Amino acid sequence: MELLRRKIREKGIVVDEDVLKVDSFLNHCIDPKLMQAIGKEFADRFRHDGVTKILTIESSGIAPAVFTGLELDVPVVFAKKDLSRNMSCDIYDACVHSFTKGRDYMVCVSKEYLNDTDKVLIIDDFLANGRAAAGLGELVTMSGASVAGIGVVIEKGFQKGGSLLREMGFRVEALAIIDSMSENGIIFRNEEEKRK
Ligand code: 5GP
């Protein structure tokens, strides 16, 4: 997605060879026009897959997920990272290892919002080692629903998450795939080249 790649080039900050900071349009300050385009792109890629629900994880997955839900006209559920007191005890939960924080945490979803007739599109902001997306996949499996696919805004192609999830049989769609990054710049995988 050229618009996204341009934005990453212009505004992304390479913190180190593994971490990209995109606070100015995705992770802290949100660019609604870009999110709208992202939602449309995900929707176009999954429009014929019978998606009935979108599942994401708080907080940075919510914006792209909501715009995708708007396009596909389906509800968006976000997995919570803390079991708040007002949440029902009837939950599905899974353990996820946080790439950015380097520790494990629980993600949970109320059983009310996922059921066995659902076809779920998982959306997240980044794909690194695949732990967040795999955790969301576990929640879907627990509910008896099926996974229509996984959509990530930015895949870091030099980390193992993408190949792991694809080997597990998931269809993974990334709107921008970074092959490498350093203080000298960001190299994207050229999707157009690949499709020829
Ligand atoms: P994974 O579970 O695939 O290892 O990591 C994905 C999660 O970690 C995403 O939900 C995202 O919040 C965070 N993450 C992974 N890599 C990056 C990165 O380079 N930059 C930012 N901002 N977040 C990242």
Coordinates of N, CA and C and ligand atoms in Angstrom, one line a residue:
M1 N 0.9 -1.2 0.0 CA 0.0 0.0 0.0 C 0.9 1.2 0.0
E2 N 0.9 1.9 -1.2 CA 1.9 2.9 -1.3 C 1.8 4.1 -0.4
L3 N 0.5 4.5 -0.1 CA 0.3 5.6 0.8 C 0.9 5.3 2.2
L4 N 0.7 4.1 2.7 CA 1.3 3.7 4.0 C 2.8 3.6 3.9
R5 N 3.4 3.1 2.9 CA 4.8 3.0 2.8 C 5.4 4.4 2.8
R6 N 4.7 5.4 2.1 CA 5.2 6.8 2.1 C 5.2 7.4 3.5
K7 N 4.1 7.1 4.2 CA 3.9 7.6 5.5 C 5.0 7.1 6.5
I8 N 5.3 5.8 6.3 CA 6.3 5.1 7.2 C 7.7 5.8 6.9
R9 N 7.9 6.0 5.6 CA 9.2 6.6 5.2 C 9.4 8.0 5.7
E10 N 8.3 8.7 5.6 CA 8.3 10.2 6.1 C 8.3 10.3 7.6
K11 N 7.5 9.5 8.3 CA 7.3 9.8 9.7 C 7.8 8.7 10.6
G12 N 8.1 7.5 10.1 CA 8.6 6.4 11.0 C 10.0 6.7 11.5
I13 N 10.1 6.3 12.8 CA 11.5 6.5 13.4 C 12.0 5.1 13.7
V14 N 13.2 4.8 13.2 CA 13.8 3.5 13.4 C 14.5 3.6 14.8
V15 N 13.9 3.0 15.8 CA 14.5 3.1 17.1 C 15.8 2.2 17.2
D16 N 15.7 1.0 16.7 CA 16.8 0.1 16.5 C 16.5 -0.8 15.4
E17 N 17.3 -1.8 15.1 CA 17.1 -2.6 13.9 C 15.8 -3.5 14.0
D18 N 15.2 -3.5 15.2 CA 14.0 -4.4 15.5 C 12.7 -3.5 15.7
V19 N 12.9 -2.3 16.1 CA 11.7 -1.5 16.5 C 11.5 -0.3 15.7
L20 N 10.3 -0.1 15.2 CA 10.0 1.1 14.4 C 8.9 1.8 15.2
K21 N 9.2 3.1 15.4 CA 8.2 4.0 16.1 C 7.3 4.7 15.1
V22 N 6.0 4.5 15.2 CA 5.1 5.2 14.3 C 4.0 5.9 15.2
D23 N 4.5 6.5 16.2 CA 3.6 7.2 17.1 C 2.8 8.4 16.5
S24 N 3.4 9.0 15.4 CA 2.8 10.2 14.9 C 1.6 9.9 13.9
F25 N 1.3 8.6 13.6 CA 0.1 8.3 12.8 C -0.6 7.1 13.2
L26 N 0.0 6.2 14.0 CA -0.7 4.9 14.3 C -0.7 4.6 15.8
N27 N 0.4 4.8 16.5 CA 0.4 4.3 17.9 C 0.1 5.3 19.0
H28 N 0.0 6.6 18.7 CA -0.2 7.5 19.7 C -1.2 8.6 19.1
C29 N -0.7 9.3 18.1 CA -1.5 10.2 17.4 C -2.0 9.4 16.1
I30 N -3.3 9.5 15.8 CA -3.8 8.7 14.7 C -4.2 9.6 13.6
D31 N -3.8 9.1 12.4 CA -4.2 9.8 11.1 C -5.5 9.2 10.6
P32 N -6.6 9.8 10.8 CA -7.9 9.2 10.4 C -8.0 8.9 8.9
K33 N -7.5 9.8 8.1 CA -7.6 9.6 6.6 C -6.8 8.3 6.2
L34 N -5.6 8.2 6.8 CA -4.8 7.0 6.6 C -5.5 5.8 7.1
M35 N -6.1 5.9 8.3 CA -6.8 4.7 8.9 C -8.0 4.3 8.0
Q36 N -8.6 5.3 7.4 CA -9.8 5.0 6.5 C -9.3 4.2 5.3
A37 N -8.1 4.7 4.8 CA -7.6 4.0 3.6 C -7.1 2.6 4.0
I38 N -6.6 2.4 5.2 CA -6.2 1.1 5.6 C -7.4 0.2 5.8
G39 N -8.4 0.7 6.4 CA -9.7 0.0 6.5 C -10.2 -0.5 5.2
K40 N -10.2 0.4 4.2 CA -10.7 0.0 2.9 C -9.8 -1.1 2.2
E41 N -8.5 -0.9 2.4 CA -7.6 -1.9 1.8 C -7.8 -3.3 2.5
F42 N -7.9 -3.4 3.8 CA -8.2 -4.7 4.4 C -9.5 -5.2 4.0
A43 N -10.5 -4.3 3.9 CA -11.9 -4.8 3.5 C -11.8 -5.3 2.1
D44 N -11.1 -4.7 1.2 CA -11.0 -5.1 -0.2 C -10.3 -6.5 -0.2
R45 N -9.3 -6.7 0.6 CA -8.6 -8.0 0.6 C -9.5 -9.2 1.2
F46 N -10.4 -8.8 2.1 CA -11.2 -9.9 2.8 C -12.7 -9.8 2.5
R47 N -13.0 -9.0 1.5 CA -14.5 -8.8 1.3 C -15.3 -10.0 0.9
H48 N -14.6 -11.0 0.3 CA -15.3 -12.2 -0.2 C -15.1 -13.4 0.7
D49 N -14.7 -13.2 2.0 CA -14.3 -14.3 2.8 C -15.3 -14.5 4.0
G50 N -16.5 -13.9 3.8 CA -17.5 -14.2 4.8 C -17.2 -13.8 6.2
V51 N -16.5 -12.7 6.4 CA -16.1 -12.2 7.7 C -17.4 -11.8 8.4
T52 N -17.6 -12.2 9.7 CA -18.7 -11.8 10.5 C -18.3 -10.9 11.6
K53 N -17.0 -10.9 12.0 CA -16.5 -10.2 13.1 C -15.0 -9.9 13.0
I54 N -14.6 -8.8 13.6 CA -13.2 -8.4 13.6 C -12.7 -8.5 15.0
L55 N -11.5 -9.1 15.2 CA -11.0 -9.2 16.6 C -9.6 -8.5 16.5
T56 N -9.4 -7.6 17.5 CA -8.1 -7.0 17.6 C -7.7 -7.0 19.1
I57 N -6.6 -6.3 19.3 CA -6.1 -6.2 20.7 C -5.9 -4.8 21.1
E58 N -6.2 -4.4 22.3 CA -6.1 -3.0 22.7 C -4.6 -2.7 22.9
S59 N -4.1 -1.5 22.6 CA -5.0 -0.4 22.1 C -4.7 -0.1 20.6
S60 N -3.5 -0.3 20.1 CA -3.2 0.2 18.8 C -3.8 -0.6 17.6
G61 N -4.4 -1.7 17.9 CA -5.1 -2.4 16.8 C -6.5 -1.8 16.6
I62 N -7.0 -1.1 17.6 CA -8.4 -0.7 17.5 C -8.7 0.2 16.3
A63 N -7.9 1.2 16.1 CA -8.2 2.2 15.0 C -8.2 1.5 13.6
P64 N -7.2 0.7 13.2 CA -7.4 0.0 11.9 C -8.5 -1.0 11.9
A65 N -8.8 -1.6 13.0 CA -9.9 -2.6 13.1 C -11.2 -1.9 12.9
V66 N -11.4 -0.8 13.6 CA -12.7 -0.1 13.5 C -13.0 0.4 12.0
F67 N -12.0 0.9 11.4 CA -12.2 1.4 10.0 C -12.4 0.2 9.1
T68 N -11.8 -1.0 9.4 CA -12.1 -2.2 8.6 C -13.5 -2.6 8.8
G69 N -13.9 -2.6 10.1 CA -15.3 -3.0 10.5 C -16.3 -2.2 9.8
L70 N -16.0 -0.9 9.7 CA -16.9 0.1 9.1 C -17.1 -0.3 7.6
E71 N -16.0 -0.6 6.9 CA -16.1 -1.0 5.5 C -16.8 -2.3 5.3
L72 N -16.5 -3.3 6.2 CA -17.1 -4.6 6.0 C -18.5 -4.7 6.7
D73 N -18.8 -3.7 7.4 CA -20.1 -3.6 8.1 C -20.3 -4.8 9.1
V74 N -19.2 -5.0 9.9 CA -19.3 -6.1 10.9 C -18.8 -5.5 12.3
P75 N -19.2 -6.1 13.4 CA -18.7 -5.6 14.7 C -17.2 -5.8 14.9
V76 N -16.7 -5.0 15.7 CA -15.2 -5.1 16.1 C -15.1 -5.4 17.6
V77 N -14.4 -6.4 17.9 CA -14.2 -6.8 19.3 C -12.7 -6.6 19.6
F78 N -12.4 -6.0 20.7 CA -11.0 -5.9 21.0 C -10.7 -6.7 22.3
A79 N -9.6 -7.5 22.3 CA -9.2 -8.3 23.4 C -8.6 -7.3 24.4
K80 N -9.0 -7.5 25.7 CA -8.5 -6.6 26.7 C -7.2 -7.2 27.4
K81 N -6.4 -6.4 27.8 CA -5.1 -6.9 28.4 C -5.3 -7.0 30.0
D82 N -6.3 -6.4 30.5 CA -6.5 -6.5 32.0 C -7.9 -7.0 32.2
L83 N -8.1 -7.8 33.1 CA -9.4 -8.3 33.5 C -10.0 -7.2 34.4
S84 N -10.8 -6.3 33.9 CA -11.4 -5.3 34.7 C -12.5 -5.8 35.5
R85 N -12.8 -5.1 36.6 CA -13.8 -5.7 37.6 C -15.2 -5.7 37.0
N86 N -15.5 -4.8 36.0 CA -16.8 -4.9 35.4 C -17.0 -5.9 34.3
M87 N -16.0 -6.7 34.1 CA -16.0 -7.7 33.0 C -16.6 -9.0 33.5
S88 N -17.4 -9.6 32.7 CA -18.0 -10.9 33.2 C -16.9 -11.9 33.4
C89 N -17.2 -12.9 34.3 CA -16.2 -14.0 34.5 C -16.1 -14.9 33.4
D90 N -17.1 -14.8 32.5 CA -17.3 -15.8 31.4 C -16.4 -15.3 30.2
I91 N -15.1 -15.7 30.3 CA -14.2 -15.1 29.3 C -13.4 -16.3 28.6
Y92 N -12.8 -15.9 27.5 CA -11.8 -16.8 26.9 C -10.5 -16.0 27.2
D93 N -9.4 -16.7 27.6 CA -8.2 -15.9 27.8 C -7.0 -16.7 27.3
A94 N -5.9 -16.0 27.0 CA -4.7 -16.6 26.4 C -3.5 -15.8 26.9
C95 N -2.4 -16.5 27.0 CA -1.2 -15.8 27.4 C -0.4 -15.3 26.1
V96 N 0.1 -14.1 26.2 CA 0.8 -13.5 25.0 C 2.1 -12.9 25.5
H97 N 3.2 -13.2 24.8 CA 4.5 -12.5 25.1 C 4.6 -11.2 24.4
S98 N 4.8 -10.1 25.1 CA 4.8 -8.8 24.5 C 6.2 -8.6 23.9
F99 N 6.2 -8.3 22.6 CA 7.5 -8.0 21.9 C 8.1 -6.7 22.5
T100 N 7.3 -5.7 22.7 CA 7.8 -4.4 23.1 C 8.2 -4.3 24.5
K101 N 7.4 -5.0 25.4 CA 7.6 -4.9 26.8 C 8.5 -6.1 27.3
G102 N 8.6 -7.1 26.5 CA 9.5 -8.3 26.9 C 8.9 -9.1 28.1
R103 N 7.6 -9.1 28.2 CA 7.0 -9.9 29.3 C 5.7 -10.5 28.9
D104 N 5.2 -11.5 29.6 CA 4.0 -12.2 29.3 C 2.8 -11.4 29.9
Y105 N 1.7 -11.4 29.2 CA 0.5 -10.8 29.7 C -0.7 -11.6 29.2
M106 N -1.8 -11.5 29.9 CA -3.0 -12.2 29.5 C -3.9 -11.3 28.6
V107 N -4.5 -11.9 27.6 CA -5.5 -11.2 26.8 C -6.9 -12.0 27.0
C108 N -7.9 -11.2 27.1 CA -9.2 -11.9 27.3 C -10.3 -11.2 26.5
V109 N -11.3 -12.0 26.2 CA -12.5 -11.6 25.5 C -13.7 -12.2 26.2
S110 N -14.8 -11.4 26.4 CA -16.0 -12.0 27.0 C -16.6 -13.0 26.0
K111 N -17.1 -14.1 26.5 CA -17.6 -15.2 25.7 C -18.8 -14.7 24.9
E112 N -19.4 -13.6 25.4 CA -20.6 -13.0 24.8 C -20.3 -12.5 23.3
Y113 N -19.0 -12.1 23.1 CA -18.8 -11.5 21.8 C -18.1 -12.3 20.7
L114 N -17.9 -13.6 21.1 CA -17.4 -14.5 20.0 C -18.2 -15.8 20.1
N115 N -18.7 -16.3 19.0 CA -19.4 -17.5 19.1 C -19.1 -18.4 17.9
D116 N -19.5 -19.7 18.0 CA -19.0 -20.7 17.1 C -19.5 -20.5 15.6
T117 N -20.4 -19.6 15.4 CA -20.8 -19.3 14.0 C -20.0 -18.2 13.3
D118 N -19.1 -17.6 14.1 CA -18.3 -16.4 13.6 C -17.2 -16.9 12.7
K119 N -16.9 -16.0 11.7 CA -15.7 -16.1 10.9 C -15.0 -14.8 11.2
V120 N -13.8 -15.0 11.8 CA -13.2 -13.8 12.4 C -12.0 -13.4 11.6
L121 N -11.9 -12.1 11.4 CA -10.7 -11.4 10.8 C -9.9 -10.8 11.9
I122 N -8.7 -11.3 12.1 CA -7.8 -10.7 13.2 C -7.0 -9.5 12.6
I123 N -7.1 -8.4 13.3 CA -6.3 -7.2 12.8 C -5.4 -6.7 13.9
D124 N -4.2 -6.4 13.5 CA -3.3 -5.8 14.5 C -2.4 -4.7 13.8
D125 N -1.7 -3.9 14.6 CA -0.9 -2.9 14.0 C 0.4 -3.4 13.4
F126 N 1.1 -4.2 14.2 CA 2.4 -4.7 13.8 C 2.4 -6.3 13.9
L127 N 3.3 -6.9 13.0 CA 3.5 -8.3 13.2 C 5.1 -8.4 13.3
A128 N 5.5 -9.0 14.5 CA 6.9 -9.2 14.7 C 7.2 -10.7 14.8
N129 N 7.0 -11.2 16.0 CA 7.2 -12.6 16.2 C 5.9 -13.4 16.2
G130 N 4.8 -12.7 16.0 CA 3.5 -13.4 15.8 C 2.8 -13.8 17.1
R131 N 3.3 -13.4 18.2 CA 2.7 -13.9 19.5 C 1.3 -13.3 19.7
A132 N 1.1 -12.0 19.4 CA -0.2 -11.3 19.7 C -1.2 -12.0 18.7
A133 N -0.9 -12.1 17.5 CA -1.9 -12.6 16.5 C -2.2 -14.1 16.9
A134 N -1.2 -14.9 17.3 CA -1.4 -16.3 17.6 C -2.3 -16.3 18.9
G135 N -2.1 -15.4 19.8 CA -2.9 -15.4 21.0 C -4.4 -15.1 20.7
L136 N -4.6 -14.1 19.8 CA -5.9 -13.8 19.3 C -6.5 -15.0 18.6
G137 N -5.7 -15.7 17.8 CA -6.2 -17.0 17.2 C -6.6 -18.0 18.2
E138 N -5.9 -18.1 19.3 CA -6.3 -19.0 20.3 C -7.7 -18.7 20.9
L139 N -7.9 -17.4 21.1 CA -9.2 -17.0 21.6 C -10.4 -17.4 20.6
V140 N -10.1 -17.2 19.4 CA -11.1 -17.6 18.3 C -11.3 -19.1 18.4
T141 N -10.2 -19.9 18.4 CA -10.4 -21.3 18.5 C -11.2 -21.8 19.7
M142 N -10.9 -21.2 20.9 CA -11.6 -21.5 22.1 C -13.1 -21.3 21.9
S143 N -13.5 -20.3 21.2 CA -14.9 -20.0 21.0 C -15.6 -20.9 20.0
G144 N -14.8 -21.7 19.3 CA -15.4 -22.5 18.2 C -15.6 -21.8 16.9
A145 N -15.2 -20.5 16.9 CA -15.3 -19.8 15.6 C -14.1 -20.1 14.7
S146 N -14.1 -19.6 13.5 CA -13.0 -19.9 12.6 C -12.3 -18.6 12.3
V147 N -11.0 -18.7 11.9 CA -10.2 -17.5 11.5 C -10.3 -17.3 10.0
A148 N -10.8 -16.2 9.6 CA -10.9 -15.9 8.1 C -9.5 -15.5 7.6
G149 N -8.7 -14.8 8.5 CA -7.4 -14.4 8.1 C -6.9 -13.4 9.1
I150 N -5.6 -13.0 8.9 CA -5.0 -12.1 9.8 C -4.5 -10.9 8.9
G151 N -4.9 -9.7 9.3 CA -4.5 -8.5 8.6 C -3.6 -7.7 9.5
V152 N -2.4 -7.3 9.1 CA -1.5 -6.5 9.9 C -1.2 -5.3 9.1
V153 N -1.1 -4.1 9.7 CA -0.7 -2.9 9.0 C 0.7 -3.0 8.6
I154 N 1.6 -3.3 9.5 CA 3.1 -3.4 9.2 C 3.6 -4.7 9.6
E155 N 4.2 -5.5 8.7 CA 4.8 -6.7 9.0 C 6.3 -6.5 8.9
K156 N 7.1 -6.8 10.0 CA 8.5 -6.8 9.9 C 9.0 -8.2 9.4
G157 N 9.2 -8.2 8.1 CA 9.5 -9.4 7.4 C 10.7 -10.2 7.8
F158 N 11.6 -9.4 8.5 CA 12.9 -10.0 8.9 C 12.7 -10.7 10.3
Q159 N 11.5 -10.6 10.9 CA 11.2 -11.4 12.1 C 10.3 -12.6 11.7
K160 N 10.2 -13.5 12.7 CA 9.7 -14.8 12.2 C 8.1 -14.9 12.2
G161 N 7.4 -13.9 12.8 CA 6.0 -14.1 12.9 C 5.2 -14.4 11.7
G162 N 5.5 -13.7 10.6 CA 4.8 -13.9 9.3 C 4.9 -15.3 8.8
S163 N 6.2 -15.9 8.8 CA 6.3 -17.2 8.3 C 5.7 -18.2 9.2
L164 N 5.8 -18.0 10.6 CA 5.2 -18.9 11.5 C 3.7 -19.0 11.3
L165 N 3.1 -17.9 11.2 CA 1.6 -17.9 11.1 C 1.2 -18.5 9.8
R166 N 1.9 -18.2 8.7 CA 1.6 -18.8 7.4 C 1.8 -20.3 7.4
E167 N 2.9 -20.7 8.1 CA 3.1 -22.2 8.2 C 2.0 -22.8 9.0
M168 N 1.4 -22.1 10.0 CA 0.3 -22.6 10.8 C -1.0 -22.7 9.9
G169 N -1.0 -22.2 8.7 CA -2.1 -22.3 7.8 C -3.0 -21.0 7.8
F170 N -2.6 -20.0 8.5 CA -3.3 -18.7 8.4 C -3.0 -17.9 7.2
R171 N -4.0 -17.3 6.6 CA -3.8 -16.3 5.6 C -3.4 -15.0 6.2
V172 N -2.2 -14.5 5.9 CA -1.7 -13.3 6.5 C -1.6 -12.2 5.4
E173 N -2.3 -11.1 5.6 CA -2.2 -10.0 4.7 C -1.5 -8.8 5.4
A174 N -0.4 -8.3 4.9 CA 0.3 -7.2 5.5 C 0.2 -6.0 4.5
L175 N -0.1 -4.8 4.9 CA -0.2 -3.7 4.0 C 1.2 -3.1 3.7
A176 N 2.1 -3.3 4.5 CA 3.5 -2.9 4.2 C 4.4 -4.0 4.9
I177 N 5.4 -4.5 4.1 CA 6.3 -5.4 4.7 C 7.7 -4.8 4.7
I178 N 8.3 -4.8 5.8 CA 9.6 -4.2 5.9 C 10.6 -5.3 5.9
D179 N 11.6 -5.3 5.0 CA 12.6 -6.3 4.9 C 13.8 -6.0 5.8
S180 N 14.1 -4.8 5.9 CA 15.2 -4.4 6.9 C 15.0 -2.9 7.2
M181 N 15.6 -2.6 8.3 CA 15.6 -1.1 8.7 C 16.9 -0.8 9.5
S182 N 17.3 0.4 9.3 CA 18.5 0.8 10.1 C 18.5 2.3 10.0
E183 N 19.5 2.9 10.6 CA 19.6 4.4 10.6 C 19.7 4.9 9.2
N184 N 20.1 4.1 8.2 CA 20.2 4.5 6.8 C 18.9 4.5 6.1
G185 N 17.9 3.9 6.7 CA 16.6 3.9 6.0 C 15.8 2.6 6.2
I186 N 14.7 2.5 5.5 CA 13.8 1.3 5.6 C 13.6 0.7 4.2
I187 N 13.9 -0.6 4.1 CA 13.7 -1.3 2.9 C 12.4 -2.1 2.9
F188 N 11.5 -1.8 2.0 CA 10.2 -2.5 1.9 C 10.3 -3.7 0.9
R189 N 9.6 -4.7 1.2 CA 9.4 -5.8 0.2 C 8.5 -5.2 -0.9
N190 N 8.9 -5.4 -2.1 CA 8.1 -4.8 -3.2 C 7.0 -5.8 -3.6
E191 N 5.9 -5.6 -3.0 CA 4.7 -6.5 -3.3 C 4.4 -6.5 -4.7
E192 N 4.4 -5.3 -5.4 CA 4.1 -5.3 -6.8 C 5.0 -6.2 -7.6
E193 N 6.3 -6.2 -7.3 CA 7.2 -7.0 -8.0 C 6.8 -8.5 -7.8
K194 N 6.5 -8.8 -6.5 CA 6.2 -10.2 -6.1 C 5.0 -10.8 -6.9
R195 N 4.0 -9.9 -7.1 CA 2.8 -10.4 -7.7 C 2.9 -10.6 -9.3
K196 N 4.0 -10.0 -9.9 CA 4.1 -10.1 -11.4 C 4.4 -11.6 -11.8
Ligands
5GP1 P1 4.4 -9.9 18.0 O1 3.3 -10.4 18.9 O2 4.0 -10.2 16.5 O3 5.8 -10.3 18.4 O4 4.4 -8.3 18.1 C1 3.3 -7.6 17.7 C2 2.9 -6.6 18.8 O5 4.0 -5.9 19.3 C3 2.0 -5.5 18.2 O6 0.7 -5.6 18.8 C4 2.7 -4.2 18.5 O7 1.9 -3.5 19.4 C5 4.0 -4.6 19.1 N1 5.1 -4.3 18.1 C6 5.9 -5.3 17.6 N2 6.9 -4.7 16.9 C7 6.7 -3.4 17.0 C8 7.5 -2.2 16.4 O8 8.5 -2.3 15.7 N3 7.0 -1.0 16.7 C9 5.8 -0.8 17.5 N4 5.4 0.4 17.7 N5 5.1 -1.9 18.0 C10 5.6 -3.1 17.8

